mmCIF file of C-alpha atoms in Angstrom:
data_model
loop_
_atom_site.group_PDB
_atom_site.id
_atom_site.type_symbol
_atom_site.label_atom_id
_atom_site.label_comp_id
_atom_site.label_asym_id
_atom_site.label_seq_id
_atom_site.Cartn_x
_atom_site.Cartn_y
_atom_site.Cartn_z
ATOM 1 C CA MET K 24 169.501 -19.728 77.824
ATOM 2 C CA GLY K 25 166.422 -20.057 80.051
ATOM 3 C CA ILE K 26 164.133 -17.388 81.385
ATOM 4 C CA THR K 27 165.576 -15.497 84.322
ATOM 5 C CA ASN K 28 163.128 -14.676 87.091
ATOM 6 C CA THR K 29 163.186 -11.891 89.633
ATOM 7 C CA SER K 30 161.248 -10.718 92.642
ATOM 8 C CA TYR K 31 158.547 -8.134 92.103
ATOM 9 C CA GLY K 32 158.286 -7.669 95.866
ATOM 10 C CA THR K 33 156.601 -9.251 98.840
ATOM 11 C CA TRP K 34 152.985 -9.385 99.935
ATOM 12 C CA CYS K 35 153.845 -6.815 102.597
ATOM 13 C CA ASN K 36 155.330 -4.230 100.246
ATOM 14 C CA GLN K 37 153.029 -4.859 97.286
ATOM 15 C CA VAL K 38 149.603 -5.582 98.792
ATOM 16 C CA ASP K 39 149.254 -4.938 102.532
ATOM 17 C CA THR K 40 151.890 -3.250 104.676
ATOM 18 C CA TYR K 41 150.217 -4.687 107.784
ATOM 19 C CA SER K 42 150.295 -8.325 106.658
ATOM 20 C CA THR K 43 153.224 -10.547 105.828
ATOM 21 C CA SER K 44 151.334 -13.050 103.665
ATOM 22 C CA PRO K 45 147.916 -14.077 102.345
ATOM 23 C CA ASP K 46 147.879 -16.775 105.031
ATOM 24 C CA ASN K 47 148.074 -14.055 107.678
ATOM 25 C CA ASP K 48 145.177 -12.256 105.986
ATOM 26 C CA VAL K 49 143.098 -15.421 106.362
ATOM 27 C CA LEU K 50 144.034 -15.678 110.047
ATOM 28 C CA ALA K 51 143.187 -12.007 110.615
ATOM 29 C CA VAL K 52 139.676 -12.570 109.261
ATOM 30 C CA ILE K 53 138.933 -15.785 111.128
ATOM 31 C CA ASN K 54 140.301 -14.387 114.397
ATOM 32 C CA GLY K 55 137.048 -12.441 114.620
ATOM 33 C CA GLY K 56 135.185 -15.718 115.178
ATOM 34 C CA SER K 57 134.771 -17.717 118.350
ATOM 35 C CA SER K 58 137.654 -19.839 119.582
ATOM 36 C CA ASP K 59 135.513 -22.992 119.139
ATOM 37 C CA TRP K 60 134.860 -22.114 115.496
ATOM 38 C CA ARG K 61 138.541 -21.354 114.841
ATOM 39 C CA GLU K 62 139.480 -24.676 116.437
ATOM 40 C CA LEU K 63 136.916 -26.473 114.250
ATOM 41 C CA LEU K 64 138.352 -24.812 111.135
ATOM 42 C CA GLU K 65 141.809 -26.062 112.078
ATOM 43 C CA SER K 66 140.835 -29.594 113.115
ATOM 44 C CA SER K 67 138.556 -30.194 110.110
ATOM 45 C CA GLY K 68 141.187 -29.136 107.585
ATOM 46 C CA ALA K 69 138.995 -26.256 106.419
ATOM 47 C CA LEU K 70 141.598 -23.651 107.395
ATOM 48 C CA ALA K 71 144.248 -25.249 105.193
ATOM 49 C CA GLN K 72 141.759 -25.430 102.304
ATOM 50 C CA ILE K 73 140.783 -21.779 102.769
ATOM 51 C CA LYS K 74 144.438 -20.779 102.568
ATOM 52 C CA ARG K 75 144.945 -22.899 99.426
ATOM 53 C CA ASP K 76 141.834 -21.482 97.742
ATOM 54 C CA TYR K 77 142.805 -17.901 98.595
ATOM 55 C CA ARG K 78 146.253 -18.445 97.103
ATOM 56 C CA ALA K 79 144.687 -20.044 94.013
ATOM 57 C CA ALA K 80 142.400 -17.016 93.614
ATOM 58 C CA ILE K 81 145.438 -14.737 93.868
ATOM 59 C CA ASP K 82 147.365 -16.739 91.272
ATOM 60 C CA ALA K 83 144.330 -16.619 88.970
ATOM 61 C CA VAL K 84 144.381 -12.797 88.801
ATOM 62 C CA LEU K 85 148.134 -12.459 88.258
ATOM 63 C CA PRO K 86 149.751 -12.315 84.822
ATOM 64 C CA ALA K 87 150.527 -15.803 83.531
ATOM 65 C CA ASP K 88 154.280 -15.578 84.129
ATOM 66 C CA ILE K 89 154.038 -14.234 87.695
ATOM 67 C CA SER K 90 153.441 -16.402 90.760
ATOM 68 C CA LEU K 91 153.099 -15.813 94.466
ATOM 69 C CA CYS K 92 155.796 -18.024 95.985
ATOM 70 C CA GLY K 93 155.427 -17.985 99.753
ATOM 71 C CA ASP K 94 155.046 -14.264 100.355
ATOM 72 C CA GLU K 95 156.989 -13.095 97.278
ATOM 73 C CA PHE K 96 155.808 -12.285 93.761
ATOM 74 C CA ILE K 97 158.191 -13.895 91.248
ATOM 75 C CA GLY K 98 158.190 -13.319 87.510
ATOM 76 C CA PRO K 99 160.299 -12.660 84.441
ATOM 77 C CA TRP K 100 163.254 -10.337 84.825
ATOM 78 C CA GLN K 101 162.620 -8.978 81.335
ATOM 79 C CA PRO K 102 158.971 -9.442 80.405
ATOM 80 C CA GLY K 103 158.127 -9.532 76.732
ATOM 81 C CA ALA K 104 156.683 -6.480 75.020
ATOM 82 C CA GLY K 105 153.023 -6.153 75.968
ATOM 83 C CA GLU K 106 153.184 -9.172 78.283
ATOM 84 C CA PHE K 107 151.464 -7.272 81.096
ATOM 85 C CA ASP K 108 149.113 -5.187 78.951
ATOM 86 C CA GLY K 109 145.681 -4.930 80.547
ATOM 87 C CA TYR K 110 146.947 -5.389 84.100
ATOM 88 C CA PRO K 111 146.718 -2.464 86.520
ATOM 89 C CA VAL K 112 149.823 -0.380 87.106
ATOM 90 C CA ASN K 113 150.722 2.081 89.855
ATOM 91 C CA GLU K 114 151.761 5.718 89.491
ATOM 92 C CA HIS K 115 155.295 4.594 88.584
ATOM 93 C CA GLY K 116 154.135 2.268 85.799
ATOM 94 C CA ALA K 117 154.913 -0.903 87.768
ATOM 95 C CA LEU K 118 152.379 -3.705 88.167
ATOM 96 C CA ASP K 119 149.852 -2.888 90.894
ATOM 97 C CA PHE K 120 149.457 -6.156 92.777
ATOM 98 C CA ALA K 121 147.108 -4.632 95.361
ATOM 99 C CA ALA K 122 144.707 -3.620 92.586
ATOM 100 C CA MET K 123 144.892 -7.102 91.066
ATOM 101 C CA VAL K 124 143.865 -8.852 94.288
ATOM 102 C CA GLU K 125 141.437 -6.292 95.743
ATOM 103 C CA ASP K 126 138.313 -7.905 94.277
ATOM 104 C CA ILE K 127 139.031 -11.371 95.672
ATOM 105 C CA ASP K 128 136.285 -12.135 98.179
ATOM 106 C CA LEU K 129 138.078 -13.815 101.074
ATOM 107 C CA GLU K 130 134.854 -13.857 103.114
ATOM 108 C CA ALA K 131 133.184 -15.954 100.395
ATOM 109 C CA ILE K 132 136.108 -18.387 100.343
ATOM 110 C CA ILE K 133 135.863 -18.770 104.118
ATOM 111 C CA ALA K 134 132.081 -19.230 103.972
ATOM 112 C CA ARG K 135 132.465 -21.910 101.285
ATOM 113 C CA HIS K 136 134.592 -24.013 103.635
ATOM 114 C CA ASP K 137 132.858 -23.235 106.932
ATOM 115 C CA PRO K 138 132.251 -26.603 108.617
ATOM 116 C CA GLU K 139 129.301 -25.106 110.521
ATOM 117 C CA ALA K 140 127.501 -23.966 107.366
#
């Protein structure tokens, strides 16, 4: 019998109630820039790379058996004993995804791919 996976929740209910996905977080940040700059990000492919790098940074801070699939955190239905030891938990003892991703510097990821830099 294989490992059964389950949803641990969505980006919206685990990380940011005002955002539906990490991709929307990226768009919210770049929307503060000029329309010419936003257009350049899109046409150069930098925007797609920023989104990929942000998602990779998120995956890097999650426990090994949990992934962000689209906007949903998916992982083992019955994690092994101690499998999530050392990861932050909320007041109910569940994994705290917001705490896991809070130190990711999205601004630095954007700056790294800025075609005007």
